[in-house]
Amino acid sequence: MALAMATAPASAQAVLTVSSEQTTTWVRNFNPFNQTSARATTKDFIYEPLAIFNRLAGNKWEYRLAESFELADDLKSISFTLRDGLKWSDGEPITVDDVVFTYDFLKKFPALDFNSVSALMESVEKVDDRTVRFNLITPNSLIATTIVAMPIVPEHVWKDIADPVAFANETPVGSGPLTEITRFTPQVYEQCRNPNYWDADSLKVDCIRLPQLADNPQVLAALADGTLDWATSFVPDIDNTFVAKDPEHNKYWFLPSSLVAFTLNFEAPDENNKKAFTDVNFRRAVSMLIDRQSIIDIAGYGYPVINEDPSMLGEFYKAFGNPEVATQFGQYGKFDLEAGTALLDSSGYVDADGDGFRDNPDGTPIAIDIEIPNGWTDWIDAVQIAMETLKEAGLNVKMSTPEESVWASDLIDAKYSMSLNAIGSAANPYFPYIRSFNPADFGKSRTSAQRWTDPEVVEMLNKYTQVKDPAEQKSIMDAIQLKVAEAMPVIPVYNSPSFYQYSTKRFTGWANADNPITSPVVSNANPGRLIQLLALEPVAQ
Amino acid sequence: MAFLLRRLVFYLAAFVAAATINFFLPRLMPGDPIQIMFSGAGSNLTMENLNALKLTFGFVDAPMGQQYLTYMQSVFTGDLGRSVKYFPLPVTELLARALIWTIGLVGSATIVSFTLGTLVGVMAAWRRGTVFDAVVSLLAIFSSSVPAVVISLTMLFVFGYSLGWFPNGYAADPMLDPAFSWGYISSVLHHGALPMFTMVIVLTGGFAVTMRNNMINLLGEDYIVMGRAKGLSENRVMLWYAARNALLPTVSSLAISIGTILGGSLVTEVVFNYPGLGNTLYQAILARDYPVIQGQLLIMTAAMLVSNFVVDLSYVLLDPRLKKA
């Protein structure tokens, strides 16, 4: 977009132009509890978290509003200590009472509680002027990640709001670095310095400017003409379409994020398919028949990171990986057409009725329909590439492309035979595991679409959150990985890249492969973006 | 009068029927919008929180009949609920915001293309068989049969990206505040030019073809022959005898095609990131924002019915037989 803002007269302010969400019109909504329609710059930038878990910088906690937290030995409570002298953007002090108020508020208005953190709390109490204690219903070693995801709001503003769910919070009073909305139109808004920010010394950016951009092509256009400094968007053929426009300044760095994996439905409506899918040898063979590298190169423009880990973790959770998995089951995660075909043969999946396709050992036919949402072109390409080798090995596969909403409800309700699925990334592999394999989630979320569970794995997962000793935690996580890898309930293909583009023309200090200070993706799912913002410095013009 | 009353009753019934379809269509489609919206966070949310969210977005687990009654009530009171994607903005406010731009874009494009198409059509019919007629007919058929998306993308690529004469998006420079000033108005015109040209190209051909055909039908009529025989000037016969009469069916077809024109603006608005109704509808569909989709379809239905009613009125004025009926 060749906008006037690119050529606006230079001002004394350091203004960073950002695209963190795509929409056709800006609505002035800065309600941090609203997950679907609040502006993406609300969390972290207006409402600073108590702490941020930094997966890149050695899996360590970066303390923000809190200066520390302490998990009780019995894991039944956790205490956060706030920094001294914190102030809201309107000058009022940030106190423990605000934290207690926020949690009481969530209990009172369940629609605000976007990750159901209240359900885990027995009570939230003020210990002293700077310490707040969360008493838990069950012991939980990972509770800090859930607690810090919840924004803390000022009691003196929010206590008078009758309908906080529909509250648009147009003029926010916040705790983060950029709280003042200085311009707001349906096409652009600006969010500037908090006059009372505790960490103002680190903050070198005066304002962020958010131009409204509706879709990926529009973001690409703005990136290519140098309007944007920081963006998160899929860009096809990025070296030619973006970097080549200004190789000195236009940069990107793709980190692995959510896992994309094939699922075979353990509760497939077709009995014959179900027989095959519940056989681990069949799943292993299918996995070996999938040419992951070709999928990444052709369907993914080479952006994704290959995932050949039968325990699902792969590069993203490298720090948690159990090397035993690769030794014992690694071969089932690698593309090997011959070995896959041989495993099908030796497990009895041969063509019994002479129709040219392999059948179950008992002679019943297998006919797999791979369901993919209409219009998800990269996934459709990926499935087509997989189908070539699956067909070559004699499997009867076809693809169907229903509308996205149909696909999603088919996966949730287990009314499909095979599909690709995406499993979101989290701070700890505990989360993808429990979301995928917890039988209580069946029929509730797409992550459990394969409908596989194992009481032993679930028990170990539950135990994992109830031990404090890191060594003991590690040994449990190692054991879970071996169990999962052995059963191979999902077939990992790759980890999607999290898209991140930046320009060094106006600002420096960007995270990249040589400077991996944090995950720098600017979408509101990544609190690490706050660390990135504070690391930026304007280039002298 | 009786004729008009009958038509009014018909339109009311048509509106209720359309509103009913609006209600049931999304609900017959597979997939629960709330389930889809929160499927990613599914296992983080307890049933209690999920239900609280459902209530917030107006998804009530009441019997279908009761939901329908509540919905019809909201249709007639003009309260269309709140947008899900642009929460907590009321649907009416969101649509009003977009409507201004669409009326400006579609209105000016329709006026320009109708005038242009009609004039060109008249002249082509008058010089039937000449090179001018051949060229006009060819261009008209070409422009009305090439999909709007191809035309708009070509315009965007050539005049927006390659030549850089026009901006590639927005309705005005985002850094200007709306004001009654030359700076803002010229910015609106500059930003609206490409989408408007696109729509003019898309629409003109159709109007030209209709007008040409109407004219040709009339040119054989006795009164045209008589006008010429009386020695009237060519222009007078062409414009006052033929074109004026050929215009009437074109005007009524214009009213009927309002719905089509609104639909055609969808593609143009999406391509040029123009903040009108079409773009809003497209985004609402992507986000499964049912209240907005419903509200928008309702507006389009109402626009269609009103324009048809205007046509009915014009018939009454033009056709004396209907006044007695």
mmCIF file of C-alpha atoms in Angstrom, chain A residues 57-374:
data_model
loop_
_atom_site.group_PDB
_atom_site.id
_atom_site.type_symbol
_atom_site.label_atom_id
_atom_site.label_comp_id
_atom_site.label_asym_id
_atom_site.label_seq_id
_atom_site.Cartn_x
_atom_site.Cartn_y
_atom_site.Cartn_z
ATOM 1 C CA ALA A 57 16.148 -18.229 25.807
ATOM 2 C CA GLY A 58 16.763 -21.539 27.554
ATOM 3 C CA ASN A 59 13.153 -22.180 28.612
ATOM 4 C CA LYS A 60 13.372 -19.571 31.313
ATOM 5 C CA TRP A 61 10.869 -17.251 32.968
ATOM 6 C CA GLU A 62 11.168 -13.550 32.209
ATOM 7 C CA TYR A 63 9.534 -11.673 35.055
ATOM 8 C CA ARG A 64 7.455 -8.651 34.095
ATOM 9 C CA LEU A 65 4.867 -7.268 36.557
ATOM 10 C CA ALA A 66 5.906 -9.950 39.010
ATOM 11 C CA GLU A 67 9.516 -10.017 40.169
ATOM 12 C CA SER A 68 9.298 -13.700 41.111
ATOM 13 C CA PHE A 69 6.943 -16.558 41.869
ATOM 14 C CA GLU A 70 7.207 -19.479 44.240
ATOM 15 C CA LEU A 71 5.473 -22.809 43.812
ATOM 16 C CA ALA A 72 4.617 -24.500 47.140
ATOM 17 C CA ASP A 73 6.275 -27.848 47.786
ATOM 18 C CA ASP A 74 2.948 -29.660 47.764
ATOM 19 C CA LEU A 75 2.116 -27.916 44.437
ATOM 20 C CA LYS A 76 -1.210 -26.865 45.951
ATOM 21 C CA SER A 77 -0.456 -23.144 45.784
ATOM 22 C CA ILE A 78 1.691 -20.583 44.022
ATOM 23 C CA SER A 79 2.672 -17.102 45.227
ATOM 24 C CA PHE A 80 3.534 -14.211 42.932
ATOM 25 C CA THR A 81 5.472 -11.188 44.227
ATOM 26 C CA LEU A 82 4.790 -7.941 42.376
ATOM 27 C CA ARG A 83 7.533 -5.441 41.608
ATOM 28 C CA ASP A 84 7.804 -2.409 43.822
ATOM 29 C CA GLY A 85 6.315 0.894 42.678
ATOM 30 C CA LEU A 86 4.230 -0.341 39.749
ATOM 31 C CA LYS A 87 1.686 2.113 38.384
ATOM 32 C CA TRP A 88 -1.269 1.929 36.036
ATOM 33 C CA SER A 89 -1.147 4.248 33.039
ATOM 34 C CA ASP A 90 -3.427 6.715 34.870
ATOM 35 C CA GLY A 91 -0.960 6.972 37.753
ATOM 36 C CA GLU A 92 -2.777 4.794 40.309
ATOM 37 C CA PRO A 93 -0.600 2.113 41.945
ATOM 38 C CA ILE A 94 -0.835 -1.489 40.705
ATOM 39 C CA THR A 95 -1.514 -3.588 43.790
ATOM 40 C CA VAL A 96 -2.168 -7.120 44.915
ATOM 41 C CA ASP A 97 -5.800 -6.044 45.317
ATOM 42 C CA ASP A 98 -6.005 -5.601 41.543
ATOM 43 C CA VAL A 99 -4.867 -9.204 41.058
ATOM 44 C CA VAL A 100 -7.376 -10.521 43.579
ATOM 45 C CA PHE A 101 -10.094 -8.340 42.055
ATOM 46 C CA THR A 102 -9.337 -9.700 38.542
ATOM 47 C CA TYR A 103 -9.700 -13.302 39.667
ATOM 48 C CA ASP A 104 -12.904 -12.603 41.598
ATOM 49 C CA PHE A 105 -14.167 -10.878 38.503
ATOM 50 C CA LEU A 106 -13.517 -13.987 36.375
ATOM 51 C CA LYS A 107 -15.522 -16.083 38.806
ATOM 52 C CA LYS A 108 -18.386 -13.616 38.656
ATOM 53 C CA PHE A 109 -18.391 -13.402 34.859
ATOM 54 C CA PRO A 110 -17.458 -16.834 33.468
ATOM 55 C CA ALA A 111 -17.624 -15.542 29.887
ATOM 56 C CA LEU A 112 -14.479 -13.519 30.605
ATOM 57 C CA ASP A 113 -12.506 -16.541 31.726
ATOM 58 C CA PHE A 114 -11.086 -17.516 28.325
ATOM 59 C CA ASN A 115 -8.889 -20.332 29.575
ATOM 60 C CA SER A 116 -11.052 -21.426 32.497
ATOM 61 C CA VAL A 117 -8.360 -20.604 35.022
ATOM 62 C CA SER A 118 -10.988 -20.078 37.747
ATOM 63 C CA ALA A 119 -11.899 -23.743 37.609
ATOM 64 C CA LEU A 120 -8.399 -24.588 38.878
ATOM 65 C CA MET A 121 -8.483 -22.156 41.817
ATOM 66 C CA GLU A 122 -9.670 -22.850 45.311
ATOM 67 C CA SER A 123 -9.110 -19.198 46.226
ATOM 68 C CA VAL A 124 -6.924 -16.186 45.467
ATOM 69 C CA GLU A 125 -5.702 -14.243 48.477
ATOM 70 C CA LYS A 126 -3.595 -11.260 49.409
ATOM 71 C CA VAL A 127 -0.634 -12.338 51.535
ATOM 72 C CA ASP A 128 0.971 -8.934 51.973
ATOM 73 C CA ASP A 129 1.221 -5.687 50.036
ATOM 74 C CA ARG A 130 3.250 -7.236 47.266
ATOM 75 C CA THR A 131 2.407 -10.935 47.436
ATOM 76 C CA VAL A 132 -0.635 -12.774 46.141
ATOM 77 C CA ARG A 133 -1.281 -16.481 46.637
ATOM 78 C CA PHE A 134 -3.298 -18.718 44.330
ATOM 79 C CA ASN A 135 -4.613 -21.774 46.174
ATOM 80 C CA LEU A 136 -5.224 -24.653 43.780
ATOM 81 C CA ILE A 137 -7.846 -27.382 43.832
ATOM 82 C CA THR A 138 -5.395 -30.049 42.701
ATOM 83 C CA PRO A 139 -1.584 -29.959 42.726
ATOM 84 C CA ASN A 140 -0.281 -28.556 39.453
ATOM 85 C CA SER A 141 3.347 -27.896 38.601
ATOM 86 C CA LEU A 142 2.469 -26.094 35.363
ATOM 87 C CA ILE A 143 -0.064 -23.678 36.854
ATOM 88 C CA ALA A 144 2.162 -20.626 36.312
ATOM 89 C CA THR A 145 1.765 -20.815 32.505
ATOM 90 C CA THR A 146 -2.031 -20.765 32.865
ATOM 91 C CA ILE A 147 -2.047 -17.935 35.421
ATOM 92 C CA VAL A 148 0.234 -15.602 33.472
ATOM 93 C CA ALA A 149 -1.961 -15.945 30.381
ATOM 94 C CA MET A 150 -4.678 -14.001 32.185
ATOM 95 C CA PRO A 151 -4.442 -10.209 32.014
ATOM 96 C CA ILE A 152 -4.629 -8.253 35.263
ATOM 97 C CA VAL A 153 -6.960 -5.237 35.144
ATOM 98 C CA PRO A 154 -7.251 -2.185 37.425
ATOM 99 C CA GLU A 155 -9.946 -2.560 40.063
ATOM 100 C CA HIS A 156 -10.673 1.184 40.202
ATOM 101 C CA VAL A 157 -11.741 1.136 36.535
ATOM 102 C CA TRP A 158 -13.354 -2.268 36.147
ATOM 103 C CA LYS A 159 -15.329 -2.467 39.399
ATOM 104 C CA ASP A 160 -17.946 -0.063 38.009
ATOM 105 C CA ILE A 161 -18.488 -1.870 34.741
ATOM 106 C CA ALA A 162 -21.876 -3.531 34.711
ATOM 107 C CA ASP A 163 -21.471 -5.644 31.564
ATOM 108 C CA PRO A 164 -17.738 -6.368 31.249
ATOM 109 C CA VAL A 165 -18.321 -8.925 28.471
ATOM 110 C CA ALA A 166 -19.716 -6.352 26.062
ATOM 111 C CA PHE A 167 -17.422 -3.626 27.413
ATOM 112 C CA ALA A 168 -15.257 -2.262 24.603
ATOM 113 C CA ASN A 169 -12.694 -0.576 26.886
ATOM 114 C CA GLU A 170 -12.170 2.190 24.358
ATOM 115 C CA THR A 171 -9.753 4.187 26.483
ATOM 116 C CA PRO A 172 -7.789 1.509 28.311
ATOM 117 C CA VAL A 173 -6.001 2.012 31.602
ATOM 118 C CA GLY A 174 -3.207 -0.529 31.443
ATOM 119 C CA SER A 175 0.095 -1.722 32.827
ATOM 120 C CA GLY A 176 2.052 -2.372 29.625
ATOM 121 C CA PRO A 177 4.434 -0.232 27.579
ATOM 122 C CA LEU A 178 1.923 1.194 25.069
ATOM 123 C CA THR A 179 -1.401 2.151 26.582
ATOM 124 C CA GLU A 180 -2.421 5.484 25.068
ATOM 125 C CA ILE A 181 -4.649 5.327 21.996
ATOM 126 C CA THR A 182 -3.727 8.561 20.237
ATOM 127 C CA ARG A 183 -5.498 7.970 16.939
ATOM 128 C CA PHE A 184 -8.304 5.624 16.045
ATOM 129 C CA THR A 185 -10.130 5.376 12.718
ATOM 130 C CA PRO A 186 -11.573 2.318 10.975
ATOM 131 C CA GLN A 187 -8.402 2.274 8.831
ATOM 132 C CA VAL A 188 -5.560 2.957 11.222
ATOM 133 C CA TYR A 189 -4.840 3.318 14.905
ATOM 134 C CA GLU A 190 -1.877 4.323 17.002
ATOM 135 C CA GLN A 191 -0.963 3.150 20.435
ATOM 136 C CA CYS A 192 1.661 5.152 22.308
ATOM 137 C CA ARG A 193 3.858 5.209 25.406
ATOM 138 C CA ASN A 194 2.407 4.574 28.857
ATOM 139 C CA PRO A 195 3.427 7.683 30.843
ATOM 140 C CA ASN A 196 3.825 5.582 33.996
ATOM 141 C CA TYR A 197 5.524 2.471 32.600
ATOM 142 C CA TRP A 198 7.796 0.788 35.130
ATOM 143 C CA ASP A 199 10.317 -0.370 32.515
ATOM 144 C CA ALA A 200 10.373 2.881 30.501
ATOM 145 C CA ASP A 201 14.173 2.788 30.315
ATOM 146 C CA SER A 202 14.036 -0.297 28.104
ATOM 147 C CA LEU A 203 11.321 1.094 25.866
ATOM 148 C CA LYS A 204 12.733 2.878 22.814
ATOM 149 C CA VAL A 205 9.587 2.734 20.672
ATOM 150 C CA ASP A 206 7.246 5.688 21.244
ATOM 151 C CA CYS A 207 4.235 4.471 19.311
ATOM 152 C CA ILE A 208 3.069 1.554 17.251
ATOM 153 C CA ARG A 209 0.899 2.244 14.224
ATOM 154 C CA LEU A 210 -1.522 -0.391 12.972
ATOM 155 C CA PRO A 211 -2.733 0.106 9.405
ATOM 156 C CA GLN A 212 -5.833 -1.931 8.598
ATOM 157 C CA LEU A 213 -4.907 -4.655 6.093
ATOM 158 C CA ALA A 214 -7.493 -7.197 5.038
ATOM 159 C CA ASP A 215 -5.555 -10.238 3.870
ATOM 160 C CA ASN A 216 -2.171 -11.782 3.096
ATOM 161 C CA PRO A 217 -1.767 -10.158 -0.362
ATOM 162 C CA GLN A 218 -2.364 -6.727 1.157
ATOM 163 C CA VAL A 219 0.168 -7.365 3.905
ATOM 164 C CA LEU A 220 2.636 -8.503 1.256
ATOM 165 C CA ALA A 221 2.064 -5.303 -0.726
ATOM 166 C CA ALA A 222 2.685 -3.200 2.388
ATOM 167 C CA LEU A 223 5.774 -5.248 3.258
ATOM 168 C CA ALA A 224 7.177 -4.977 -0.252
ATOM 169 C CA ASP A 225 6.865 -1.202 -0.436
ATOM 170 C CA GLY A 226 8.528 -0.760 2.941
ATOM 171 C CA THR A 227 5.504 0.496 4.884
ATOM 172 C CA LEU A 228 5.607 -2.197 7.573
ATOM 173 C CA ASP A 229 8.338 -2.703 10.130
ATOM 174 C CA TRP A 230 6.963 -5.832 11.794
ATOM 175 C CA ALA A 231 4.429 -8.333 10.467
ATOM 176 C CA THR A 232 3.161 -11.868 10.711
ATOM 177 C CA SER A 233 1.731 -13.153 7.460
ATOM 178 C CA PHE A 234 2.061 -15.991 4.989
ATOM 179 C CA VAL A 235 4.121 -14.689 2.069
ATOM 180 C CA PRO A 236 4.538 -16.919 -0.993
ATOM 181 C CA ASP A 237 8.064 -17.238 -2.399
ATOM 182 C CA ILE A 238 9.312 -14.775 0.215
ATOM 183 C CA ASP A 239 12.861 -14.372 -1.084
ATOM 184 C CA ASN A 240 11.615 -12.998 -4.388
ATOM 185 C CA THR A 241 8.438 -11.226 -3.342
ATOM 186 C CA PHE A 242 9.734 -9.523 -0.191
ATOM 187 C CA VAL A 243 13.465 -9.826 0.497
ATOM 188 C CA ALA A 244 14.519 -9.004 -3.077
ATOM 189 C CA LYS A 245 12.685 -5.650 -2.920
ATOM 190 C CA ASP A 246 15.231 -4.385 -0.385
ATOM 191 C CA PRO A 247 17.741 -7.129 0.498
ATOM 192 C CA GLU A 248 19.592 -4.862 2.905
ATOM 193 C CA HIS A 249 16.587 -4.290 5.197
ATOM 194 C CA ASN A 250 13.845 -6.803 4.411
ATOM 195 C CA LYS A 251 14.281 -9.882 6.572
ATOM 196 C CA TYR A 252 12.347 -12.856 7.900
ATOM 197 C CA TRP A 253 12.806 -15.717 10.313
ATOM 198 C CA PHE A 254 10.504 -18.709 10.480
ATOM 199 C CA LEU A 255 10.375 -20.660 13.719
ATOM 200 C CA PRO A 256 8.605 -23.994 13.986
ATOM 201 C CA SER A 257 5.205 -23.804 15.647
ATOM 202 C CA SER A 258 2.051 -25.925 15.471
ATOM 203 C CA LEU A 259 2.375 -29.561 14.418
ATOM 204 C CA VAL A 260 0.671 -30.644 11.206
ATOM 205 C CA ALA A 261 -0.027 -34.373 11.320
ATOM 206 C CA PHE A 262 -2.089 -37.005 9.568
ATOM 207 C CA THR A 263 -4.728 -38.588 11.748
ATOM 208 C CA LEU A 264 -6.374 -41.941 11.212
ATOM 209 C CA ASN A 265 -9.696 -42.049 13.023
ATOM 210 C CA PHE A 266 -9.718 -44.800 15.693
ATOM 211 C CA GLU A 267 -13.507 -44.511 15.765
ATOM 212 C CA ALA A 268 -13.963 -44.344 11.996
ATOM 213 C CA PRO A 269 -17.604 -44.897 11.019
ATOM 214 C CA ASP A 270 -16.490 -47.529 8.492
ATOM 215 C CA GLU A 271 -15.811 -50.779 10.411
ATOM 216 C CA ASN A 272 -13.273 -52.045 7.882
ATOM 217 C CA ASN A 273 -11.241 -48.855 7.962
ATOM 218 C CA LYS A 274 -11.398 -48.911 11.738
ATOM 219 C CA LYS A 275 -9.852 -52.398 11.776
ATOM 220 C CA ALA A 276 -6.852 -51.142 9.822
ATOM 221 C CA PHE A 277 -6.506 -47.814 11.631
ATOM 222 C CA THR A 278 -6.425 -49.400 15.083
ATOM 223 C CA ASP A 279 -3.539 -51.650 14.018
ATOM 224 C CA VAL A 280 -0.228 -50.016 14.891
ATOM 225 C CA ASN A 281 1.527 -51.739 11.986
ATOM 226 C CA PHE A 282 -0.890 -50.164 9.535
ATOM 227 C CA ARG A 283 -0.284 -46.693 11.016
ATOM 228 C CA ARG A 284 3.474 -47.202 10.971
ATOM 229 C CA ALA A 285 3.322 -48.299 7.336
ATOM 230 C CA VAL A 286 1.244 -45.265 6.358
ATOM 231 C CA SER A 287 3.729 -43.037 8.141
ATOM 232 C CA MET A 288 6.638 -44.567 6.262
ATOM 233 C CA LEU A 289 4.799 -44.052 2.973
ATOM 234 C CA ILE A 290 4.566 -40.275 3.409
ATOM 235 C CA ASP A 291 7.211 -38.213 1.641
ATOM 236 C CA ARG A 292 7.513 -35.395 4.156
ATOM 237 C CA GLN A 293 10.363 -33.537 2.463
ATOM 238 C CA SER A 294 8.467 -33.278 -0.856
ATOM 239 C CA ILE A 295 5.399 -32.016 1.013
ATOM 240 C CA ILE A 296 7.489 -29.309 2.669
ATOM 241 C CA ASP A 297 9.322 -28.313 -0.516
ATOM 242 C CA ILE A 298 6.332 -28.323 -2.852
ATOM 243 C CA ALA A 299 3.255 -27.636 -0.741
ATOM 244 C CA GLY A 300 5.013 -25.505 1.876
ATOM 245 C CA TYR A 301 7.449 -23.429 -0.241
ATOM 246 C CA GLY A 302 10.174 -25.006 1.886
ATOM 247 C CA TYR A 303 9.042 -23.008 4.948
ATOM 248 C CA PRO A 304 7.926 -25.745 7.388
ATOM 249 C CA VAL A 305 10.272 -27.762 9.599
ATOM 250 C CA ILE A 306 10.120 -31.516 9.038
ATOM 251 C CA ASN A 307 8.760 -33.613 11.913
ATOM 252 C CA GLU A 308 9.824 -37.263 11.778
ATOM 253 C CA ASP A 309 9.359 -37.832 15.500
ATOM 254 C CA PRO A 310 6.887 -40.661 16.202
ATOM 255 C CA SER A 311 6.301 -39.115 19.654
ATOM 256 C CA MET A 312 5.081 -35.910 17.909
ATOM 257 C CA LEU A 313 7.499 -33.527 19.680
ATOM 258 C CA GLY A 314 10.124 -32.886 17.002
ATOM 259 C CA GLU A 315 12.253 -29.767 16.661
ATOM 260 C CA PHE A 316 9.783 -27.518 18.484
ATOM 261 C CA TYR A 317 10.112 -29.358 21.821
ATOM 262 C CA LYS A 318 13.744 -30.360 21.241
ATOM 263 C CA ALA A 319 14.585 -29.494 24.857
ATOM 264 C CA PHE A 320 12.155 -32.156 26.095
ATOM 265 C CA GLY A 321 13.088 -34.872 23.579
ATOM 266 C CA ASN A 322 13.918 -38.395 24.715
ATOM 267 C CA PRO A 323 16.715 -39.806 22.505
ATOM 268 C CA GLU A 324 15.426 -43.353 23.162
ATOM 269 C CA VAL A 325 12.427 -42.547 20.913
ATOM 270 C CA ALA A 326 14.572 -42.165 17.813
ATOM 271 C CA THR A 327 16.582 -45.286 18.591
ATOM 272 C CA GLN A 328 13.582 -47.517 19.140
ATOM 273 C CA PHE A 329 10.903 -46.109 16.842
ATOM 274 C CA GLY A 330 12.656 -43.491 14.698
ATOM 275 C CA GLN A 331 12.421 -45.557 11.510
ATOM 276 C CA TYR A 332 8.601 -45.340 11.547
ATOM 277 C CA GLY A 333 8.756 -41.557 11.232
ATOM 278 C CA LYS A 334 10.932 -41.526 8.127
ATOM 279 C CA PHE A 335 9.829 -41.780 4.502
ATOM 280 C CA ASP A 336 10.767 -45.205 3.155
ATOM 281 C CA LEU A 337 8.542 -46.480 0.383
ATOM 282 C CA GLU A 338 10.088 -49.961 0.319
ATOM 283 C CA ALA A 339 10.006 -50.532 4.062
ATOM 284 C CA GLY A 340 6.434 -49.204 4.284
ATOM 285 C CA THR A 341 5.256 -51.508 1.510
ATOM 286 C CA ALA A 342 7.082 -54.437 3.087
ATOM 287 C CA LEU A 343 5.432 -53.755 6.457
ATOM 288 C CA LEU A 344 1.990 -53.758 4.807
ATOM 289 C CA ASP A 345 2.830 -57.096 3.134
ATOM 290 C CA SER A 346 4.161 -58.717 6.284
ATOM 291 C CA SER A 347 1.180 -57.509 8.351
ATOM 292 C CA GLY A 348 -1.269 -59.200 5.988
ATOM 293 C CA TYR A 349 -2.556 -56.160 4.119
ATOM 294 C CA VAL A 350 -2.621 -57.663 0.631
ATOM 295 C CA ASP A 351 -5.021 -57.433 -2.295
ATOM 296 C CA ALA A 352 -7.476 -60.230 -1.445
ATOM 297 C CA ASP A 353 -10.332 -59.506 -3.884
ATOM 298 C CA GLY A 354 -8.149 -58.654 -6.899
ATOM 299 C CA ASP A 355 -9.422 -55.089 -7.343
ATOM 300 C CA GLY A 356 -5.883 -53.735 -7.274
ATOM 301 C CA PHE A 357 -6.108 -52.337 -3.747
ATOM 302 C CA ARG A 358 -4.859 -53.757 -0.492
ATOM 303 C CA ASP A 359 -7.451 -55.211 1.895
ATOM 304 C CA ASN A 360 -7.527 -56.068 5.575
ATOM 305 C CA PRO A 361 -5.919 -59.374 6.618
ATOM 306 C CA ASP A 362 -9.460 -60.796 6.923
ATOM 307 C CA GLY A 363 -10.199 -59.794 3.327
ATOM 308 C CA THR A 364 -12.475 -56.827 4.003
ATOM 309 C CA PRO A 365 -11.704 -53.779 1.801
ATOM 310 C CA ILE A 366 -10.020 -50.591 3.002
ATOM 311 C CA ALA A 367 -11.129 -47.360 1.300
ATOM 312 C CA ILE A 368 -9.665 -44.188 2.770
ATOM 313 C CA ASP A 369 -11.169 -40.777 2.146
ATOM 314 C CA ILE A 370 -8.776 -38.009 3.181
ATOM 315 C CA GLU A 371 -10.833 -35.022 4.210
ATOM 316 C CA ILE A 372 -9.303 -31.524 3.894
ATOM 317 C CA PRO A 373 -10.992 -28.122 4.064
ATOM 318 C CA ASN A 374 -11.856 -26.540 0.765
#
